[in-house]
Structure formats: structure tokens, C-alpha cells
């Protein structure tokens, strides 16, 4: 399985997790939840729906702004951070105390492509993306992690050193998106020396209104069942995003 040398989309997954560890506590007032947002990619307006239990980070909140600025700075030469969100139930504690965001995500686009329009069938695009991810192997020729044993994923997780990652390859592909996975172990910077959390990340690469959009979802690592649940969540979010942008 591939490791380390990843395209910008998956490097961004790792960087985002690390950035979350660097944002210190701040006592802040509550803010109204925002669950849908309009953004512009190039000349196209797109509608961004957060997952049902998630709220968008707010530039008007000091800690949110700090994270958004740090995240964009870490990917600024390759990707553009369109918006970020997190579980609404976790945001209040994260904003007001030294807590971690456990369930969160982002919408991104590729900077060099944001002013170009890709006029192609979405299914052709998503299969092409997944074919690129698998290299010379046809999509489906190598067994995806979901078809391997639960012990295989558990072993990958336990073998990771702190602040390292393991690319899980193409998890699924359909007419809506190419889905790839990553597992990483991140220092929490809290408690005993060497304290860390293991985190799963899924990138869904899709095409909407002629624009390349990366949708990221992160959740605590919880074995193969957790990866399947995160994939199902990613598929629901992609479907909602595409429906909101003309199907």
C-alpha cells in the first residue's frame, strides 16, 4: 500500500489534523449555528450543506478564525479552503476550553483549477481520479481496505508512530465521487508525554458546476466498522452537496 507521497488533497487531510492540535484554548461567547453556506469557486456560486449534525466554523469567532487561517496557510500553494465544519455538539467545548474536535470536515478546491470549468460527465471524472490513485492498476483490481480483514486495519493503526499517516487507497468509486482513505496518529499535546489520537479521514473528490471539489471528513479511528460508517457519511454528504448544486 502507498505511504507518504500523496497528492495535495490527502496531504491536506494530515495537515488539518495536525493544525487542530496547535490551537490553544480561548473563552468565547456562543454563536448561532450555521448549517448551510454559499461560496464562490472561480465565477461559480456553490451551495455547501454541512452534515446534519454539523455547523460551519465562523470567521467571526476568534478560535475558528485562528484554525481557518492556519489551515489555509498550510495548503495555500495547492488547495483553497472553501469552508470548514465540525460537530455542533463539539464546537462549544472546543471554543471555550482545551477540547479537541473529533468529528469535523472541510470543502476545498484546487487553486490552479478554480478558474477553469471542466465540461465532462461526472462519472468519467470520478473514475479517472480513482484510476490515477491506483496507478497502473485498473480500479477494483487491488482489494480495497474495506474488503480486507478488520485485523489488517487495526494492525495499520497500532503500527503508526505519532504524527505519521498511512494512505488506505481507493475505498470506493461511483458516479458521484472517488473516495480515498487515510489513517493518522496525531499528538494531542495534552496529558502524558506522547499522548496521541488515531484519526480516520476520507476524501471525496467530485465535480459540481464544472468545478473540482474535495470533501473531507474526519473521525476518531474505530476499526473497520468506523471506516465503513465514515464512508457512508461521506456518501450522504456528497449526495446532499450535488443535489444542492443542480444534481
PDB file of C-alpha atoms in Angstrom:
ATOM      1  CA  UNK A   1       0.000   0.000   0.000  1.00  0.00           C
ATOM      2  CA  UNK A   2       1.189   3.558  -0.714  1.00  0.00           C
ATOM      3  CA  UNK A   3       2.589   5.745   2.019  1.00  0.00           C
ATOM      4  CA  UNK A   4       3.690   9.353   2.420  1.00  0.00           C
ATOM      5  CA  UNK A   5       3.979  10.608  -1.202  1.00  0.00           C
ATOM      6  CA  UNK A   6       0.424  11.795  -1.573  1.00  0.00           C
ATOM      7  CA  UNK A   7      -1.203  14.386  -3.823  1.00  0.00           C
ATOM      8  CA  UNK A   8      -2.245  17.670  -2.253  1.00  0.00           C
ATOM      9  CA  UNK A   9      -5.759  16.522  -1.365  1.00  0.00           C
ATOM     10  CA  UNK A  10      -4.540  13.826   1.034  1.00  0.00           C
ATOM     11  CA  UNK A  11      -1.616  15.841   2.375  1.00  0.00           C
ATOM     12  CA  UNK A  12      -4.229  18.420   3.348  1.00  0.00           C
ATOM     13  CA  UNK A  13      -6.041  15.761   5.391  1.00  0.00           C
ATOM     14  CA  UNK A  14      -2.968  15.164   7.515  1.00  0.00           C
ATOM     15  CA  UNK A  15      -2.100  18.840   7.889  1.00  0.00           C
ATOM     16  CA  UNK A  16      -5.601  19.701   9.049  1.00  0.00           C
ATOM     17  CA  UNK A  17      -5.409  17.166  11.849  1.00  0.00           C
ATOM     18  CA  UNK A  18      -2.045  18.494  12.973  1.00  0.00           C
ATOM     19  CA  UNK A  19      -3.225  22.109  12.868  1.00  0.00           C
ATOM     20  CA  UNK A  20      -6.099  21.239  15.208  1.00  0.00           C
ATOM     21  CA  UNK A  21      -3.547  20.315  17.857  1.00  0.00           C
ATOM     22  CA  UNK A  22      -1.914  23.757  17.701  1.00  0.00           C
ATOM     23  CA  UNK A  23      -4.937  25.925  18.505  1.00  0.00           C
ATOM     24  CA  UNK A  24      -4.948  26.852  22.185  1.00  0.00           C
ATOM     25  CA  UNK A  25      -7.975  27.425  24.448  1.00  0.00           C
ATOM     26  CA  UNK A  26      -9.990  30.644  24.347  1.00  0.00           C
ATOM     27  CA  UNK A  27     -13.070  31.696  26.303  1.00  0.00           C
ATOM     28  CA  UNK A  28     -15.631  32.816  23.751  1.00  0.00           C
ATOM     29  CA  UNK A  29     -19.354  33.594  23.607  1.00  0.00           C
ATOM     30  CA  UNK A  30     -21.804  31.275  21.882  1.00  0.00           C
ATOM     31  CA  UNK A  31     -22.710  31.897  18.247  1.00  0.00           C
ATOM     32  CA  UNK A  32     -25.681  30.919  16.116  1.00  0.00           C
ATOM     33  CA  UNK A  33     -25.277  27.622  14.279  1.00  0.00           C
ATOM     34  CA  UNK A  34     -24.770  27.843  10.512  1.00  0.00           C
ATOM     35  CA  UNK A  35     -25.543  24.648   8.634  1.00  0.00           C
ATOM     36  CA  UNK A  36     -25.617  25.800   5.002  1.00  0.00           C
ATOM     37  CA  UNK A  37     -23.407  28.279   3.202  1.00  0.00           C
ATOM     38  CA  UNK A  38     -22.956  29.806  -0.237  1.00  0.00           C
ATOM     39  CA  UNK A  39     -19.423  30.191  -1.595  1.00  0.00           C
ATOM     40  CA  UNK A  40     -17.751  31.101  -4.870  1.00  0.00           C
ATOM     41  CA  UNK A  41     -15.274  28.926  -6.758  1.00  0.00           C
ATOM     42  CA  UNK A  42     -13.930  30.918  -9.658  1.00  0.00           C
ATOM     43  CA  UNK A  43     -17.023  32.511 -11.194  1.00  0.00           C
ATOM     44  CA  UNK A  44     -19.387  29.792  -9.958  1.00  0.00           C
ATOM     45  CA  UNK A  45     -21.545  30.063  -6.869  1.00  0.00           C
ATOM     46  CA  UNK A  46     -21.874  26.790  -4.996  1.00  0.00           C
ATOM     47  CA  UNK A  47     -24.073  25.781  -2.088  1.00  0.00           C
ATOM     48  CA  UNK A  48     -22.349  23.964   0.765  1.00  0.00           C
ATOM     49  CA  UNK A  49     -24.517  21.859   3.091  1.00  0.00           C
ATOM     50  CA  UNK A  50     -22.953  20.759   6.365  1.00  0.00           C
ATOM     51  CA  UNK A  51     -23.738  17.234   7.568  1.00  0.00           C
ATOM     52  CA  UNK A  52     -26.995  17.050   9.594  1.00  0.00           C
ATOM     53  CA  UNK A  53     -25.260  17.303  12.983  1.00  0.00           C
ATOM     54  CA  UNK A  54     -22.528  19.763  11.947  1.00  0.00           C
ATOM     55  CA  UNK A  55     -22.112  23.553  11.892  1.00  0.00           C
ATOM     56  CA  UNK A  56     -19.732  25.701   9.875  1.00  0.00           C
ATOM     57  CA  UNK A  57     -16.749  27.342  11.509  1.00  0.00           C
ATOM     58  CA  UNK A  58     -17.206  31.091  11.779  1.00  0.00           C
ATOM     59  CA  UNK A  59     -14.570  33.709  10.854  1.00  0.00           C
ATOM     60  CA  UNK A  60     -16.167  35.933  13.479  1.00  0.00           C
ATOM     61  CA  UNK A  61     -15.137  33.563  16.273  1.00  0.00           C
ATOM     62  CA  UNK A  62     -11.538  34.032  17.384  1.00  0.00           C
ATOM     63  CA  UNK A  63     -10.610  30.362  17.698  1.00  0.00           C
ATOM     64  CA  UNK A  64     -12.422  29.417  14.486  1.00  0.00           C
ATOM     65  CA  UNK A  65     -10.598  32.178  12.611  1.00  0.00           C
ATOM     66  CA  UNK A  66      -7.265  31.008  14.002  1.00  0.00           C
ATOM     67  CA  UNK A  67      -7.872  27.470  12.772  1.00  0.00           C
ATOM     68  CA  UNK A  68      -9.185  28.571   9.371  1.00  0.00           C
ATOM     69  CA  UNK A  69      -6.209  30.864   8.836  1.00  0.00           C
ATOM     70  CA  UNK A  70      -3.711  28.181   9.878  1.00  0.00           C
ATOM     71  CA  UNK A  71      -5.389  25.561   7.696  1.00  0.00           C
ATOM     72  CA  UNK A  72      -5.394  27.788   4.614  1.00  0.00           C
ATOM     73  CA  UNK A  73      -1.779  28.742   5.257  1.00  0.00           C
ATOM     74  CA  UNK A  74      -0.789  25.083   5.303  1.00  0.00           C
ATOM     75  CA  UNK A  75      -2.391  24.300   1.918  1.00  0.00           C
ATOM     76  CA  UNK A  76      -2.239  27.718   0.266  1.00  0.00           C
ATOM     77  CA  UNK A  77       0.029  26.819  -2.646  1.00  0.00           C
ATOM     78  CA  UNK A  78      -2.099  23.904  -3.814  1.00  0.00           C
ATOM     79  CA  UNK A  79      -5.650  23.978  -2.488  1.00  0.00           C
ATOM     80  CA  UNK A  80      -8.116  26.654  -1.433  1.00  0.00           C
ATOM     81  CA  UNK A  81     -10.110  26.108   1.768  1.00  0.00           C
ATOM     82  CA  UNK A  82     -13.698  26.935   0.811  1.00  0.00           C
ATOM     83  CA  UNK A  83     -15.278  26.163   4.204  1.00  0.00           C
ATOM     84  CA  UNK A  84     -14.824  24.013   7.298  1.00  0.00           C
ATOM     85  CA  UNK A  85     -17.333  22.474   9.692  1.00  0.00           C
ATOM     86  CA  UNK A  86     -17.466  20.406  12.868  1.00  0.00           C
ATOM     87  CA  UNK A  87     -19.996  18.593  15.012  1.00  0.00           C
ATOM     88  CA  UNK A  88     -22.209  21.265  16.555  1.00  0.00           C
ATOM     89  CA  UNK A  89     -22.128  19.467  19.907  1.00  0.00           C
ATOM     90  CA  UNK A  90     -18.312  19.658  19.983  1.00  0.00           C
ATOM     91  CA  UNK A  91     -17.892  23.279  18.879  1.00  0.00           C
ATOM     92  CA  UNK A  92     -18.975  24.959  22.115  1.00  0.00           C
ATOM     93  CA  UNK A  93     -16.475  22.996  24.240  1.00  0.00           C
ATOM     94  CA  UNK A  94     -13.754  23.456  21.625  1.00  0.00           C
ATOM     95  CA  UNK A  95     -14.304  27.218  21.536  1.00  0.00           C
ATOM     96  CA  UNK A  96     -14.461  27.624  25.302  1.00  0.00           C
ATOM     97  CA  UNK A  97     -11.974  25.095  26.636  1.00  0.00           C
ATOM     98  CA  UNK A  98      -8.978  22.996  25.733  1.00  0.00           C
ATOM     99  CA  UNK A  99     -11.021  20.360  23.919  1.00  0.00           C
ATOM    100  CA  UNK A 100     -10.403  18.586  20.620  1.00  0.00           C
ATOM    101  CA  UNK A 101     -12.639  18.473  17.581  1.00  0.00           C
ATOM    102  CA  UNK A 102     -13.286  14.789  16.995  1.00  0.00           C
ATOM    103  CA  UNK A 103     -15.754  14.941  14.105  1.00  0.00           C
ATOM    104  CA  UNK A 104     -15.044  17.618  11.530  1.00  0.00           C
ATOM    105  CA  UNK A 105     -14.545  18.267   7.823  1.00  0.00           C
ATOM    106  CA  UNK A 106     -13.815  20.674   5.017  1.00  0.00           C
ATOM    107  CA  UNK A 107     -14.682  21.682   1.483  1.00  0.00           C
ATOM    108  CA  UNK A 108     -11.650  22.517  -0.663  1.00  0.00           C
ATOM    109  CA  UNK A 109     -10.863  23.133  -4.315  1.00  0.00           C
ATOM    110  CA  UNK A 110      -7.668  23.073  -6.374  1.00  0.00           C
ATOM    111  CA  UNK A 111      -6.218  26.561  -6.790  1.00  0.00           C
ATOM    112  CA  UNK A 112      -4.849  26.072 -10.295  1.00  0.00           C
ATOM    113  CA  UNK A 113      -8.234  24.774 -11.496  1.00  0.00           C
ATOM    114  CA  UNK A 114     -10.649  27.077  -9.673  1.00  0.00           C
ATOM    115  CA  UNK A 115     -10.996  29.469 -12.633  1.00  0.00           C
ATOM    116  CA  UNK A 116     -11.392  26.671 -15.173  1.00  0.00           C
ATOM    117  CA  UNK A 117     -14.559  24.776 -15.966  1.00  0.00           C
ATOM    118  CA  UNK A 118     -14.413  21.041 -16.638  1.00  0.00           C
ATOM    119  CA  UNK A 119     -17.175  20.123 -19.032  1.00  0.00           C
ATOM    120  CA  UNK A 120     -17.226  16.353 -18.726  1.00  0.00           C
ATOM    121  CA  UNK A 121     -19.504  13.713 -17.304  1.00  0.00           C
ATOM    122  CA  UNK A 122     -19.036  13.469 -13.560  1.00  0.00           C
ATOM    123  CA  UNK A 123     -18.744   9.669 -13.673  1.00  0.00           C
ATOM    124  CA  UNK A 124     -15.957   9.921 -16.236  1.00  0.00           C
ATOM    125  CA  UNK A 125     -14.172  12.381 -13.954  1.00  0.00           C
ATOM    126  CA  UNK A 126     -14.542  10.340 -10.749  1.00  0.00           C
ATOM    127  CA  UNK A 127     -13.376   7.103 -12.399  1.00  0.00           C
ATOM    128  CA  UNK A 128     -10.412   8.973 -13.864  1.00  0.00           C
ATOM    129  CA  UNK A 129      -9.465  10.304 -10.429  1.00  0.00           C
ATOM    130  CA  UNK A 130      -9.620   6.843  -8.885  1.00  0.00           C
ATOM    131  CA  UNK A 131      -7.659   5.340 -11.777  1.00  0.00           C
ATOM    132  CA  UNK A 132      -4.928   7.917 -11.108  1.00  0.00           C
ATOM    133  CA  UNK A 133      -4.909   6.997  -7.415  1.00  0.00           C
ATOM    134  CA  UNK A 134      -4.402   3.302  -8.187  1.00  0.00           C
ATOM    135  CA  UNK A 135      -1.565   3.996 -10.628  1.00  0.00           C
ATOM    136  CA  UNK A 136      -1.237   1.393 -13.353  1.00  0.00           C
ATOM    137  CA  UNK A 137      -3.795  -0.905 -11.754  1.00  0.00           C
ATOM    138  CA  UNK A 138      -7.377  -0.720 -13.033  1.00  0.00           C
ATOM    139  CA  UNK A 139      -9.875   0.469 -10.431  1.00  0.00           C
ATOM    140  CA  UNK A 140     -11.017  -2.570  -8.473  1.00  0.00           C
ATOM    141  CA  UNK A 141      -8.007  -4.753  -9.313  1.00  0.00           C
ATOM    142  CA  UNK A 142      -6.467  -4.363  -5.854  1.00  0.00           C
ATOM    143  CA  UNK A 143      -8.601  -5.346  -2.847  1.00  0.00           C
ATOM    144  CA  UNK A 144      -9.761  -2.158  -1.092  1.00  0.00           C
ATOM    145  CA  UNK A 145      -9.220  -1.901   2.634  1.00  0.00           C
ATOM    146  CA  UNK A 146     -12.943  -2.445   3.252  1.00  0.00           C
ATOM    147  CA  UNK A 147     -12.669  -5.975   1.829  1.00  0.00           C
ATOM    148  CA  UNK A 148      -9.666  -6.883   3.937  1.00  0.00           C
ATOM    149  CA  UNK A 149      -9.859  -8.190   7.466  1.00  0.00           C
ATOM    150  CA  UNK A 150     -10.646  -5.933  10.397  1.00  0.00           C
ATOM    151  CA  UNK A 151      -7.343  -7.062  11.903  1.00  0.00           C
ATOM    152  CA  UNK A 152      -5.496  -5.528   8.928  1.00  0.00           C
ATOM    153  CA  UNK A 153      -6.765  -2.024   9.681  1.00  0.00           C
ATOM    154  CA  UNK A 154      -6.201  -2.497  13.409  1.00  0.00           C
ATOM    155  CA  UNK A 155      -2.604  -3.517  12.675  1.00  0.00           C
ATOM    156  CA  UNK A 156      -2.026  -0.462  10.483  1.00  0.00           C
ATOM    157  CA  UNK A 157      -3.348   1.767  13.255  1.00  0.00           C
ATOM    158  CA  UNK A 158      -1.254   0.227  16.000  1.00  0.00           C
ATOM    159  CA  UNK A 159       1.939   0.387  13.917  1.00  0.00           C
ATOM    160  CA  UNK A 160       1.703   4.127  13.242  1.00  0.00           C
ATOM    161  CA  UNK A 161       4.158   6.384  15.011  1.00  0.00           C
ATOM    162  CA  UNK A 162       2.901   9.712  16.358  1.00  0.00           C
ATOM    163  CA  UNK A 163       2.409  12.345  13.644  1.00  0.00           C
ATOM    164  CA  UNK A 164       2.591   9.827  10.800  1.00  0.00           C
ATOM    165  CA  UNK A 165      -0.011   8.606   8.345  1.00  0.00           C
ATOM    166  CA  UNK A 166      -0.927   5.623   6.185  1.00  0.00           C
ATOM    167  CA  UNK A 167      -2.778   6.044   2.917  1.00  0.00           C
ATOM    168  CA  UNK A 168      -5.544   3.432   2.672  1.00  0.00           C
ATOM    169  CA  UNK A 169      -6.045   3.734  -1.069  1.00  0.00           C
ATOM    170  CA  UNK A 170      -9.260   3.944  -3.032  1.00  0.00           C
ATOM    171  CA  UNK A 171     -12.147   2.883  -0.804  1.00  0.00           C
ATOM    172  CA  UNK A 172     -14.954   3.267  -3.301  1.00  0.00           C
ATOM    173  CA  UNK A 173     -15.906   4.960  -6.559  1.00  0.00           C
ATOM    174  CA  UNK A 174     -19.285   5.690  -8.061  1.00  0.00           C
ATOM    175  CA  UNK A 175     -20.904   8.168 -10.435  1.00  0.00           C
ATOM    176  CA  UNK A 176     -20.770  10.878  -7.756  1.00  0.00           C
ATOM    177  CA  UNK A 177     -17.235  10.758  -6.335  1.00  0.00           C
ATOM    178  CA  UNK A 178     -13.934   8.957  -5.875  1.00  0.00           C
ATOM    179  CA  UNK A 179     -13.415   8.083  -2.208  1.00  0.00           C
ATOM    180  CA  UNK A 180      -9.945   7.598  -0.717  1.00  0.00           C
ATOM    181  CA  UNK A 181      -8.948   6.982   2.877  1.00  0.00           C
ATOM    182  CA  UNK A 182      -6.187   7.828   5.296  1.00  0.00           C
ATOM    183  CA  UNK A 183      -5.383   6.907   8.875  1.00  0.00           C
ATOM    184  CA  UNK A 184      -3.119   9.061  11.003  1.00  0.00           C
ATOM    185  CA  UNK A 185      -1.859   9.263  14.550  1.00  0.00           C
ATOM    186  CA  UNK A 186      -1.662  12.800  15.948  1.00  0.00           C
ATOM    187  CA  UNK A 187      -0.055  14.132  19.101  1.00  0.00           C
ATOM    188  CA  UNK A 188      -2.716  15.766  21.253  1.00  0.00           C
ATOM    189  CA  UNK A 189      -0.227  17.995  23.053  1.00  0.00           C
ATOM    190  CA  UNK A 190      -2.037  17.279  26.307  1.00  0.00           C
ATOM    191  CA  UNK A 191      -1.658  14.969  29.284  1.00  0.00           C
ATOM    192  CA  UNK A 192       1.180  12.467  29.439  1.00  0.00           C
ATOM    193  CA  UNK A 193       4.092  12.870  27.055  1.00  0.00           C
ATOM    194  CA  UNK A 194       3.409  11.044  23.840  1.00  0.00           C
ATOM    195  CA  UNK A 195      -0.384  11.204  24.211  1.00  0.00           C
ATOM    196  CA  UNK A 196      -1.958  10.761  20.791  1.00  0.00           C
ATOM    197  CA  UNK A 197      -5.203  10.126  18.998  1.00  0.00           C
ATOM    198  CA  UNK A 198      -5.757   7.967  15.932  1.00  0.00           C
ATOM    199  CA  UNK A 199      -7.975   9.513  13.292  1.00  0.00           C
ATOM    200  CA  UNK A 200      -9.618   8.292  10.108  1.00  0.00           C
ATOM    201  CA  UNK A 201     -10.023  10.627   7.154  1.00  0.00           C
ATOM    202  CA  UNK A 202     -11.912  10.211   3.909  1.00  0.00           C
ATOM    203  CA  UNK A 203     -11.574  12.433   0.838  1.00  0.00           C
ATOM    204  CA  UNK A 204     -14.408  12.511  -1.657  1.00  0.00           C
ATOM    205  CA  UNK A 205     -13.320  14.069  -4.963  1.00  0.00           C
ATOM    206  CA  UNK A 206     -16.210  15.227  -7.117  1.00  0.00           C
ATOM    207  CA  UNK A 207     -17.265  17.648  -9.823  1.00  0.00           C
ATOM    208  CA  UNK A 208     -20.005  20.262  -9.343  1.00  0.00           C
ATOM    209  CA  UNK A 209     -20.893  23.110 -11.693  1.00  0.00           C
ATOM    210  CA  UNK A 210     -17.739  22.257 -13.625  1.00  0.00           C
ATOM    211  CA  UNK A 211     -15.516  22.727 -10.542  1.00  0.00           C
ATOM    212  CA  UNK A 212     -13.312  20.196  -8.752  1.00  0.00           C
ATOM    213  CA  UNK A 213     -14.377  19.917  -5.126  1.00  0.00           C
ATOM    214  CA  UNK A 214     -12.707  17.915  -2.365  1.00  0.00           C
ATOM    215  CA  UNK A 215     -14.901  16.989   0.597  1.00  0.00           C
ATOM    216  CA  UNK A 216     -13.020  15.826   3.699  1.00  0.00           C
ATOM    217  CA  UNK A 217     -14.445  14.025   6.714  1.00  0.00           C
ATOM    218  CA  UNK A 218     -12.509  13.162   9.886  1.00  0.00           C
ATOM    219  CA  UNK A 219     -13.487  10.945  12.811  1.00  0.00           C
ATOM    220  CA  UNK A 220     -11.755   9.005  15.600  1.00  0.00           C
ATOM    221  CA  UNK A 221     -10.352   5.688  14.376  1.00  0.00           C
ATOM    222  CA  UNK A 222     -12.634   2.864  15.435  1.00  0.00           C
ATOM    223  CA  UNK A 223     -11.674  -0.052  13.250  1.00  0.00           C
ATOM    224  CA  UNK A 224     -13.220  -1.279  10.037  1.00  0.00           C
ATOM    225  CA  UNK A 225     -16.767  -0.549  11.206  1.00  0.00           C
ATOM    226  CA  UNK A 226     -15.789   3.058  11.866  1.00  0.00           C
ATOM    227  CA  UNK A 227     -14.316   3.350   8.374  1.00  0.00           C
ATOM    228  CA  UNK A 228     -17.489   1.942   6.827  1.00  0.00           C
ATOM    229  CA  UNK A 229     -19.607   4.379   8.830  1.00  0.00           C
ATOM    230  CA  UNK A 230     -17.418   7.318   7.789  1.00  0.00           C
ATOM    231  CA  UNK A 231     -17.680   6.258   4.132  1.00  0.00           C
ATOM    232  CA  UNK A 232     -21.476   6.094   4.395  1.00  0.00           C
ATOM    233  CA  UNK A 233     -21.464   9.556   5.958  1.00  0.00           C
ATOM    234  CA  UNK A 234     -19.228  10.866   3.162  1.00  0.00           C
ATOM    235  CA  UNK A 235     -21.564   9.446   0.523  1.00  0.00           C
ATOM    236  CA  UNK A 236     -24.577  11.133   2.127  1.00  0.00           C
ATOM    237  CA  UNK A 237     -22.742  14.451   2.258  1.00  0.00           C
ATOM    238  CA  UNK A 238     -21.639  14.192  -1.388  1.00  0.00           C
ATOM    239  CA  UNK A 239     -25.210  13.391  -2.433  1.00  0.00           C
ATOM    240  CA  UNK A 240     -26.547  16.398  -0.495  1.00  0.00           C
ATOM    241  CA  UNK A 241     -23.848  18.660  -1.954  1.00  0.00           C
ATOM    242  CA  UNK A 242     -24.550  17.585  -5.541  1.00  0.00           C
ATOM    243  CA  UNK A 243     -28.324  17.889  -5.062  1.00  0.00           C
ATOM    244  CA  UNK A 244     -27.848  21.434  -3.734  1.00  0.00           C
ATOM    245  CA  UNK A 245     -25.832  22.283  -6.846  1.00  0.00           C
ATOM    246  CA  UNK A 246     -28.081  21.019  -9.583  1.00  0.00           C
ATOM    247  CA  UNK A 247     -27.518  17.283  -9.304  1.00  0.00           C
TER     248      UNK A 247
END
